[in-house]
Short mmCIF file of C-alpha atoms in Angstrom, two decimals:
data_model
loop_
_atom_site.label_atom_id
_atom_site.label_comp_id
_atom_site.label_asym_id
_atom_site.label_seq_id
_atom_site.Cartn_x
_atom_site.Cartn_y
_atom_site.Cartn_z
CA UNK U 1 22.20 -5.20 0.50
CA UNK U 2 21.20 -1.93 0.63
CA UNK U 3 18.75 -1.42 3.82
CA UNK U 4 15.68 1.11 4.70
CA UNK U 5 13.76 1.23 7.40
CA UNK U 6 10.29 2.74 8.01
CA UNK U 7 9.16 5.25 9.85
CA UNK U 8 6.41 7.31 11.05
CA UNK U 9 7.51 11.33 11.66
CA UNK U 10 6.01 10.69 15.24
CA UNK U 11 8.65 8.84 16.22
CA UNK U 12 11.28 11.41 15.29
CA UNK U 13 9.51 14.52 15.95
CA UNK U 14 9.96 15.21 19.74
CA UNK U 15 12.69 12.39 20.22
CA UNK U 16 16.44 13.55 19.57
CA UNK U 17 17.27 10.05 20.11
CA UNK U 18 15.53 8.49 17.34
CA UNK U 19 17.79 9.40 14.23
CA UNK U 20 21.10 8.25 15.38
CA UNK U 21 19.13 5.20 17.06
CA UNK U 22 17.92 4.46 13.42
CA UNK U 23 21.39 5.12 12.03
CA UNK U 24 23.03 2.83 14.01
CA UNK U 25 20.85 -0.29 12.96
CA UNK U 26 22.99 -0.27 9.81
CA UNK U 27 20.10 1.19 7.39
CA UNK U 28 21.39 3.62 4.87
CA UNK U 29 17.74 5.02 4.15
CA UNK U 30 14.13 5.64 6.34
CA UNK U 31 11.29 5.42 3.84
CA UNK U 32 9.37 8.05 6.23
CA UNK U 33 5.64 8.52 5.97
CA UNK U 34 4.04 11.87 3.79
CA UNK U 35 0.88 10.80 3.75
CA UNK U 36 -0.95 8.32 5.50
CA UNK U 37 -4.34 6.28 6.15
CA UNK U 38 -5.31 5.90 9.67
CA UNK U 39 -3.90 4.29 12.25
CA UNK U 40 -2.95 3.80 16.18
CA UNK U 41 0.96 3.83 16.64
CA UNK U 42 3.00 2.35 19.79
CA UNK U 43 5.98 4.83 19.94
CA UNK U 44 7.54 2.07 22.58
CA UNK U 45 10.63 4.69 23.13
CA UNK U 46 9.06 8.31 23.19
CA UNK U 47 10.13 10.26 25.59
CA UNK U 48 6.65 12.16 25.13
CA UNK U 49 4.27 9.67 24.52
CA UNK U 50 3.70 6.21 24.06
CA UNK U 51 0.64 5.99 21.58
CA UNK U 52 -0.42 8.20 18.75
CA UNK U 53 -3.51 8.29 17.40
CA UNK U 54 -4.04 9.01 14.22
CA UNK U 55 -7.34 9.70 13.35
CA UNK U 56 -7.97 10.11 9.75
CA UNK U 57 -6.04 9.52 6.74
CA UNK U 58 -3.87 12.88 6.37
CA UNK U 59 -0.92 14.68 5.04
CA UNK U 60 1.98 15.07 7.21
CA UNK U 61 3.25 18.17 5.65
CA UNK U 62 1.70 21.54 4.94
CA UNK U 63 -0.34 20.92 1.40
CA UNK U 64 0.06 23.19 -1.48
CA UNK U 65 -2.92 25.80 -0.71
CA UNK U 66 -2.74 26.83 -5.02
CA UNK U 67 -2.20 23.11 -6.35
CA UNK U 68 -5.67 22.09 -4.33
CA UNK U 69 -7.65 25.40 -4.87
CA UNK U 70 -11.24 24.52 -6.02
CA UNK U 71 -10.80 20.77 -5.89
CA UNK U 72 -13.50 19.22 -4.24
CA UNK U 73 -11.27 16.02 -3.11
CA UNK U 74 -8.12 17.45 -1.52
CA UNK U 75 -5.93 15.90 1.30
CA UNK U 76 -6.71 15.97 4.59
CA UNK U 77 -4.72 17.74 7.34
CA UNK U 78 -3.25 16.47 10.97
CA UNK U 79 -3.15 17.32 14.33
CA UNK U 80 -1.60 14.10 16.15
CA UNK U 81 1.60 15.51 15.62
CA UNK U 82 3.06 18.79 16.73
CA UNK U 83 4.45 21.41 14.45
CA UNK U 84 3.38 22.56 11.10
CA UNK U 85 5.42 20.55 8.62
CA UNK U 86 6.45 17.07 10.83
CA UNK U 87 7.56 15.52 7.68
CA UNK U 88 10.36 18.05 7.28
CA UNK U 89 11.25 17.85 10.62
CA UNK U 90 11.52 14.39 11.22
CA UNK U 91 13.44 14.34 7.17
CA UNK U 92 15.57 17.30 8.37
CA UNK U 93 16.56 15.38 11.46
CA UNK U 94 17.47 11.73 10.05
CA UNK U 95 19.63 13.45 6.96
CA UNK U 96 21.77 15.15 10.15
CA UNK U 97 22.26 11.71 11.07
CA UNK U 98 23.67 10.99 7.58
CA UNK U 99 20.34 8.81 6.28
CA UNK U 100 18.81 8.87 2.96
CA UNK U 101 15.22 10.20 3.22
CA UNK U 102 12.64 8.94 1.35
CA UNK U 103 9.01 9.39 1.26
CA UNK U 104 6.21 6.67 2.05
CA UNK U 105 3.24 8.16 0.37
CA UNK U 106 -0.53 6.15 0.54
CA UNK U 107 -2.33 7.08 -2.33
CA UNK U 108 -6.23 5.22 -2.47
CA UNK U 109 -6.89 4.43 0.93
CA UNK U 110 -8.52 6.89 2.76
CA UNK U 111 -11.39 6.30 4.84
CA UNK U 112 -12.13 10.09 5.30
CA UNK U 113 -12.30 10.61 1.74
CA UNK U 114 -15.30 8.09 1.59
CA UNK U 115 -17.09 9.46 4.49
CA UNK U 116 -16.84 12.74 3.49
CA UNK U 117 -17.47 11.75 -0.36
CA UNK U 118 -19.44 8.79 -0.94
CA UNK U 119 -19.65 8.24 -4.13
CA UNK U 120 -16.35 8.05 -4.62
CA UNK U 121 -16.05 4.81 -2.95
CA UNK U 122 -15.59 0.98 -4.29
CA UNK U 123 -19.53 -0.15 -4.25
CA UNK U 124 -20.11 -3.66 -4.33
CA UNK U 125 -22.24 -6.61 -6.22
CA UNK U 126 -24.37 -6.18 -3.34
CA UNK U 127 -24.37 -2.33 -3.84
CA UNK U 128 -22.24 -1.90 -0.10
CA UNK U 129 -19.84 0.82 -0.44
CA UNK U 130 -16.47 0.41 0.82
CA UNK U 131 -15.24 4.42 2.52
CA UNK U 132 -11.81 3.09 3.12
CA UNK U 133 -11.57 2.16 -0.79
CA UNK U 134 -11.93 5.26 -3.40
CA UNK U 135 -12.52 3.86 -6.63
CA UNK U 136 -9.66 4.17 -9.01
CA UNK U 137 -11.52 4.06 -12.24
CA UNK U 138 -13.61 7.64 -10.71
CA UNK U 139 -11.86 10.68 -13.59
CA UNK U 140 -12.13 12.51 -9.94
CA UNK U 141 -10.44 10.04 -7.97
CA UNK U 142 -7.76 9.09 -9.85
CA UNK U 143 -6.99 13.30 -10.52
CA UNK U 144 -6.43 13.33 -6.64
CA UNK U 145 -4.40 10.42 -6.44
CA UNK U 146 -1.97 11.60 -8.80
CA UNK U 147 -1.88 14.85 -7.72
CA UNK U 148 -1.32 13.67 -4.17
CA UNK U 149 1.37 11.37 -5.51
CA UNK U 150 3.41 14.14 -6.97
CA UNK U 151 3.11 16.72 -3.79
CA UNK U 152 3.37 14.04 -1.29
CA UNK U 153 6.60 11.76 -2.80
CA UNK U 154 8.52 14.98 -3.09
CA UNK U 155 9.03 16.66 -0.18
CA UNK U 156 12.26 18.94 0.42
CA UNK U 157 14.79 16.47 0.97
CA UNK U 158 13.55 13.59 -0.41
CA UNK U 159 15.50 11.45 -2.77
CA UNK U 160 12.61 8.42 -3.81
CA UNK U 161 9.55 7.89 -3.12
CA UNK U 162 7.71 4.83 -2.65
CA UNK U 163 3.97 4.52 -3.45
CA UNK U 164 1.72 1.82 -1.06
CA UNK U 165 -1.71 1.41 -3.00
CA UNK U 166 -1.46 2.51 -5.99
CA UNK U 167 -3.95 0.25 -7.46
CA UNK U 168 -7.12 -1.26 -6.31
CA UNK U 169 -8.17 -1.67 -3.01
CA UNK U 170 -11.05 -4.09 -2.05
CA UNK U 171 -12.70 -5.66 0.47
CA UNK U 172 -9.65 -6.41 2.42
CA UNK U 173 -9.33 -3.80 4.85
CA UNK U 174 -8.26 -3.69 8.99
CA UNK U 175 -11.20 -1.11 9.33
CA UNK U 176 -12.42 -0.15 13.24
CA UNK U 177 -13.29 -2.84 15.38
CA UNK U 178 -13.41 -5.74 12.22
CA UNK U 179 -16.01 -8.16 12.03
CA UNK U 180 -15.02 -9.50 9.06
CA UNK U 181 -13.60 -12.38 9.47
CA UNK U 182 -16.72 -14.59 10.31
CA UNK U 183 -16.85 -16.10 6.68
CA UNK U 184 -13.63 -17.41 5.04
CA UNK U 185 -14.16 -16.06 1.34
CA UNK U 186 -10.20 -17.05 0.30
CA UNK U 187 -8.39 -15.46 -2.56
CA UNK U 188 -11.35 -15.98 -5.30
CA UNK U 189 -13.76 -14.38 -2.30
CA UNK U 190 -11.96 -11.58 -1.94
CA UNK U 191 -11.89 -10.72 -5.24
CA UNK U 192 -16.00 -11.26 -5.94
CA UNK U 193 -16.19 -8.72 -3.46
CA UNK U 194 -13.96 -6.23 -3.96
CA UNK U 195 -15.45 -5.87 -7.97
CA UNK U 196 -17.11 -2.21 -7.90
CA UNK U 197 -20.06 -1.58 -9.41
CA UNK U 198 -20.06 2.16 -9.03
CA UNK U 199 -21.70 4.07 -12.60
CA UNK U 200 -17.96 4.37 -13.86
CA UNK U 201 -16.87 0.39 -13.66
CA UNK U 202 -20.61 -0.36 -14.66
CA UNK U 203 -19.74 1.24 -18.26
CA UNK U 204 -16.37 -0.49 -17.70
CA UNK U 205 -17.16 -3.75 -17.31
CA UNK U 206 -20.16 -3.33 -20.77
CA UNK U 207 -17.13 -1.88 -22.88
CA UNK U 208 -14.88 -4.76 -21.90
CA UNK U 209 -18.03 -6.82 -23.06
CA UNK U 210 -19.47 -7.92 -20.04
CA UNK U 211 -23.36 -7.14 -19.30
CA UNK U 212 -22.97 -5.10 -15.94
CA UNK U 213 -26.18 -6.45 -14.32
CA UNK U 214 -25.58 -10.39 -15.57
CA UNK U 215 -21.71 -9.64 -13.91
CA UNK U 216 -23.36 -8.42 -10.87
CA UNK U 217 -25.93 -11.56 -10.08
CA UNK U 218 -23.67 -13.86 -11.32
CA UNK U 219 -20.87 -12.61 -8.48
CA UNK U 220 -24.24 -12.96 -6.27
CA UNK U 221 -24.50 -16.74 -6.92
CA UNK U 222 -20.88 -17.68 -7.03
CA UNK U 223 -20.34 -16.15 -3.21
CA UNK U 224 -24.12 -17.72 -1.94
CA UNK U 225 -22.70 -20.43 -1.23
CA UNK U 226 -19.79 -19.37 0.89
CA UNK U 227 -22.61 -17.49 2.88
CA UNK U 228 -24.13 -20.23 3.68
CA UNK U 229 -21.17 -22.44 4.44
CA UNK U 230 -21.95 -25.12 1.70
CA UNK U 231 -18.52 -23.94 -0.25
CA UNK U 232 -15.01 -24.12 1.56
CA UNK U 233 -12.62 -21.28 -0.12
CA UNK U 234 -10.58 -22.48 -3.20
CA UNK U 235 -6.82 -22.76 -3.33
CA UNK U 236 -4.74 -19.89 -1.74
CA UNK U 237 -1.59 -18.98 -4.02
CA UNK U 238 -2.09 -16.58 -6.68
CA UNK U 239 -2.25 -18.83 -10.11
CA UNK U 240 -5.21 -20.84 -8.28
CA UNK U 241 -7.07 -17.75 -6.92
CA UNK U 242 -7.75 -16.58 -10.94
CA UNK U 243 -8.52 -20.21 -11.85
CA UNK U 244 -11.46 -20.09 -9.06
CA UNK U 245 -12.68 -16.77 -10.09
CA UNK U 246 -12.66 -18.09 -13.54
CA UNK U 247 -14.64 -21.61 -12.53
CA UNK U 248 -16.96 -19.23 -10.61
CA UNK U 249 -18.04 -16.57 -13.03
CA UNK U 250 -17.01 -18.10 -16.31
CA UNK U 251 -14.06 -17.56 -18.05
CA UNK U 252 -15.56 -14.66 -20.06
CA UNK U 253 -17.28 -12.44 -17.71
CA UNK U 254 -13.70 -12.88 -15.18
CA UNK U 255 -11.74 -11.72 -18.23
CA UNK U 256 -13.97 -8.84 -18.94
CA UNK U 257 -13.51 -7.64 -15.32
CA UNK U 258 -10.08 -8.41 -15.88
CA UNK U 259 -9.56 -6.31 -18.62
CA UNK U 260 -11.04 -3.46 -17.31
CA UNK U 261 -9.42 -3.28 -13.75
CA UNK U 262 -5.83 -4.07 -15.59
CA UNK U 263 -6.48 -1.18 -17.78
CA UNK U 264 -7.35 0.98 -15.10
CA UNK U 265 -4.81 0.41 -12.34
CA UNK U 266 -1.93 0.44 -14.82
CA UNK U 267 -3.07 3.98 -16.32
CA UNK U 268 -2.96 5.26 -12.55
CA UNK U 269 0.30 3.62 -11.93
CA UNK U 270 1.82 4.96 -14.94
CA UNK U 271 0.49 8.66 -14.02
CA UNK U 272 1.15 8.46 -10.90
CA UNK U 273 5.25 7.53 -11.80
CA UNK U 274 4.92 10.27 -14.52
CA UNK U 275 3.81 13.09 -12.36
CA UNK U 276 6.11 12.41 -9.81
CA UNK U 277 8.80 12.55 -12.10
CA UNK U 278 7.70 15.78 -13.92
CA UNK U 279 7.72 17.48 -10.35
CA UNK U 280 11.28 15.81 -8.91
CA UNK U 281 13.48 15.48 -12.28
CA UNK U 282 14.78 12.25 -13.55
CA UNK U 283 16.51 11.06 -10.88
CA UNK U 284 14.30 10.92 -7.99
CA UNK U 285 13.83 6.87 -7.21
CA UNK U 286 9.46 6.08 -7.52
CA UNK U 287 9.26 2.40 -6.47
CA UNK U 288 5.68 0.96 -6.20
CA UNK U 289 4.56 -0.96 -3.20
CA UNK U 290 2.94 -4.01 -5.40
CA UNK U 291 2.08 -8.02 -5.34
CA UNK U 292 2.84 -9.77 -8.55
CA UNK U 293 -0.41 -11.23 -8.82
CA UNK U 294 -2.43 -8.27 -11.15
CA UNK U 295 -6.19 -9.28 -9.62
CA UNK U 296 -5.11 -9.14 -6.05
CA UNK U 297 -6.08 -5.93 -4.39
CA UNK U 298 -4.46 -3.55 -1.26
CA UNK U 299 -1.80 -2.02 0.05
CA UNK U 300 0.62 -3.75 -2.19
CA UNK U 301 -1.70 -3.11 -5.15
CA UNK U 302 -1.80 -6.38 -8.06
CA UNK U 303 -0.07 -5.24 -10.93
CA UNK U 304 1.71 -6.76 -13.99
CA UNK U 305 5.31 -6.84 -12.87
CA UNK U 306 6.99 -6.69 -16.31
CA UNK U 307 4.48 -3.17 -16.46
CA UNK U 308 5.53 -2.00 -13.69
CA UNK U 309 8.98 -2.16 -14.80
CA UNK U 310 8.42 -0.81 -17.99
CA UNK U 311 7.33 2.82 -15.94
CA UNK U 312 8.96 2.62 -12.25
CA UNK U 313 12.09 2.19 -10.93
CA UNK U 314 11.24 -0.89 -9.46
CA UNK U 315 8.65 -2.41 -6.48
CA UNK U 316 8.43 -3.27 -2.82
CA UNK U 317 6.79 -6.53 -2.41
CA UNK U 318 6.05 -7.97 0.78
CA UNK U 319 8.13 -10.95 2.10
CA UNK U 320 7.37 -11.84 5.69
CA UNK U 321 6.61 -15.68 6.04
CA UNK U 322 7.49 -19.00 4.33
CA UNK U 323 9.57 -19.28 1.43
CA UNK U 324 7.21 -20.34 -1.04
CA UNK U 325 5.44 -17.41 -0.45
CA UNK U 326 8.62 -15.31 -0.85
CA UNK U 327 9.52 -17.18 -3.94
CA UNK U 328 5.88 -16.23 -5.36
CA UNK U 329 6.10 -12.73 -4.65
CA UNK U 330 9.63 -12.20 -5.59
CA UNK U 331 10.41 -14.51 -9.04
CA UNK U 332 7.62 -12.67 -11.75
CA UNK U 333 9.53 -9.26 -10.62
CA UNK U 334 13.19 -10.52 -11.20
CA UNK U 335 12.83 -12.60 -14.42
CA UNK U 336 11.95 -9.02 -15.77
CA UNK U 337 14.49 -7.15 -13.35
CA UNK U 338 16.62 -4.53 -15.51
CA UNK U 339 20.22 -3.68 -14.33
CA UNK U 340 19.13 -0.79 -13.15
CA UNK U 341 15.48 -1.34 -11.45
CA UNK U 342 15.45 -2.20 -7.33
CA UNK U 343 13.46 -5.47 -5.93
CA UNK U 344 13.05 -4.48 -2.03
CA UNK U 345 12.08 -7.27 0.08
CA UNK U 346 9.75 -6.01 2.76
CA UNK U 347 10.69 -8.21 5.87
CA UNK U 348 8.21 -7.07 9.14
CA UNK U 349 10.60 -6.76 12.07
CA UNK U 350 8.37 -6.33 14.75
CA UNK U 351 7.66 -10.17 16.25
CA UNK U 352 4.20 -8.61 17.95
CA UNK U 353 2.88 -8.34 14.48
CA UNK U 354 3.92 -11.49 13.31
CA UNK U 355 7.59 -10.97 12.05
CA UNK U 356 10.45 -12.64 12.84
CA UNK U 357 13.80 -10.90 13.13
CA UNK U 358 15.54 -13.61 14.76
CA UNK U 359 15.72 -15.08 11.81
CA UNK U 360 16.48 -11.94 9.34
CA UNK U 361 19.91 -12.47 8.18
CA UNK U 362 18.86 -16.33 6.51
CA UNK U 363 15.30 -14.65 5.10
CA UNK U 364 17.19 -11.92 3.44
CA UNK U 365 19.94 -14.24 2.24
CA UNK U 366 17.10 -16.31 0.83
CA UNK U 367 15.51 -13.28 -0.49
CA UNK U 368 19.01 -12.81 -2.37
CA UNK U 369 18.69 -15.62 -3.94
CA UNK U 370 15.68 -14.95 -5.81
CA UNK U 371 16.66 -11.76 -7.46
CA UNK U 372 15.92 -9.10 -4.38
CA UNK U 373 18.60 -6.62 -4.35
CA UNK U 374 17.33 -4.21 -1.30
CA UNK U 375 15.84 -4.94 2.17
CA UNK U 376 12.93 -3.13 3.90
CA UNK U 377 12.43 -3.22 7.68
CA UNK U 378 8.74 -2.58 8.80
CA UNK U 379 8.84 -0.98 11.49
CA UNK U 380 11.51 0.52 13.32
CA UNK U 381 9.29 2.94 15.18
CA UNK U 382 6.74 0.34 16.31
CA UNK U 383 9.49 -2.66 17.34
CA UNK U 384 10.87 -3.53 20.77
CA UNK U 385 14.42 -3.05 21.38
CA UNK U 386 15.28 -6.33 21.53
CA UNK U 387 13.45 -6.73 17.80
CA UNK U 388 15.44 -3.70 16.57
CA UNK U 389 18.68 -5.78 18.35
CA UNK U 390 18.23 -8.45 16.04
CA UNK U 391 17.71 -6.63 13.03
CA UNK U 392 20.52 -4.70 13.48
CA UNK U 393 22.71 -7.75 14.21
CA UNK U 394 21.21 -9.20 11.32
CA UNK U 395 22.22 -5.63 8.59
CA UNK U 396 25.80 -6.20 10.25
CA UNK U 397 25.86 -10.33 9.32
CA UNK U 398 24.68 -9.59 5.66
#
């Protein structure tokens, strides 16, 4: 199976080291960041540092000064990281050491964005705004993610590009210091309160024939009584999430919401495929990081995976844990699998964060078996050396 493994430019950029240490894991391809949301990095073998801290959600690359001229929502630029274009550098670097480069691109989550631009963020029922969520259905907002999409995935060098929230985001969010966690809202939860009620989705939701303001107090009343712990959270896979939302709004006003959140995300998906391939040519590889389940929200944005299909070359779906869960995420994309479209299952290697490369060779085998036909390996700049031992004595087993 054909391997990639990801990587920030911080942990090439500075370390000489790094590419042939990547090669020789037995990866034919580093899916290498281009733009990304904020975060704090361990760089555990740096020979100049051993955190970064990256402080904003930013381009790694030096934008387009004409493509963003006027725009009031542009990308953000970095510091963290030496040098003017560390993208290039750190691309430049791993194709020396005879890897495919491809870009890692994170389109609508930006927590800058909503600081700096408010009203561009997901607003809740409870009209909270969510800055690390821009709301897709925004005509501004989704004219900056695509635009982003098409500088960002191609980048000199680049052969694919894979898109990580291309979608909806939602409540679900690692922001500073979290405090979220108090309340277990489940699957059904989560979604209540990730439903924006910004002007835009307001005149959404009425066209898809639900009354805005009777949608808004009736997501009110079906999360009361998770607030005050009279209501455990309903079932956790994805077919009984929907059925809960449905119980708890009504059938009607969760299909109106539905329909208008469907609509919108796949528009953006499908422009956001399209204008990366008007700017890299046919042949340039856009895969979509993406769950299977259409309401769910995130970094692995819901979507309709026979959709999906229809406009990308295929999707990276997460795959860390049991296999049930793997099955779930993996079976709606490979019933619809062309001969042609990729299935990448996204295995975390780094056991701090809950992965388990000790046991990498029998997951992906298993991950096989449902239709995957490519691995990812998150991270390789953030594991151990003895987690990047086992994943690479895992790539040489398969």
């Amino acid at each position: 199976m054909r391997a990639s493994a990801f990587l920030y430019p911080w942990d090439v950029v500075g370390d000489p080291a790094a590419p042939d240490r990547v090669a020789r894991l037995g990866v034919q391809q580093v899916t290498l960041a281009a733009a990304y949301h904020s975060t704090r990095a361990l760089t555990p073998r740096h020979p100049r540092h051993r955190i970064v801290a990256a402080e904003h959600s930013a381009v790694l690359y030096p934008p387009d000064e004409a493509r963003w001229s006027g725009r009031a929502l542009r990308p953000y630029t970095q510091h963290w990281v030496p040098g003017e274009d560390p993208y290039g550098e750190a691309a430049a670097a791993l194709a020396g050491a005879g890897l495919e480069v491809h870009s890692w691109v994170v389109l609508a989550h930006n927590s800058r964005l909503g600081a700096d631009h408010p009203d561009t963020s997901v607003r809740n029922a409870y009209g909270d705004r969510y800055p690390w969520a821009p709301c897709v259905a925004r005509p501004e907002v989704r004219e900056y993610v695509v635009a982003l999409a098409a500088e960002a995935a191609v980048r000199p060098g680049a052969r694919g590009a894979e898109l990580e929230s291309c979608g909806w985001y939602g409540l679900a969010h690692l922001h500073a210091h979290d405090k979220i966690a108090g309340v277990a809202l489940g699957g059904a939860g989560q979604y209540l309160m990730s439903l924006c009620f910004c002007e835009v989705c307001q005149e959404g939701y009425a066209a898809a024939g639900a009354d805005p303001e009777r949608l808004r107090g009736a997501v009110q009343r079906a999360l009361e009584p998770l607030w005050s712990g009279r209501s455990e959270p309903g079932p956790g896979d994805r077919a009984g999430e929907w059925a809960e939302v449905e119980k708890l709004l009504g059938a009607d006003l969760a299909g109106a919401t539905r329909a208008w959140r469907d609509d919108v995300a796949r528009g953006l998906q499908e422009a956001a495929v399209a204008a990366v391939r008007a700017a890299a040519g046919p042949d340039f590889r856009v895969l979509l990081h993406a769950d299977p389940a259409a309401h769910r929200c995130g970094a692995n944005a819901g979507v309709d995976p026979a959709g999906l299909l229809a406009h990308a070359d295929g999707a990276v779906v997460p795959c860390t844990g049991p296999e049930a869960e793997r099955a779930a995420v993996l079976a709606p994309f490979a019933e619809r699998l062309g001969e042609r479209a990729t299935l990448a299952a996204n295995f975390i290697v780094v056991s701090g964060m809950g992965g388990s490369p000790a046991t990498l060779a029998a997951d992906a085998r298993h991950a096989r078996s449902l239709g995957a036909n490519e691995l990812r390996l998150y991270h390789a700049g953030l594991a151990s050396d003895g987690d990047l031992e086992a994943a690479r004595r895992a790539l040489a087993e398969l």
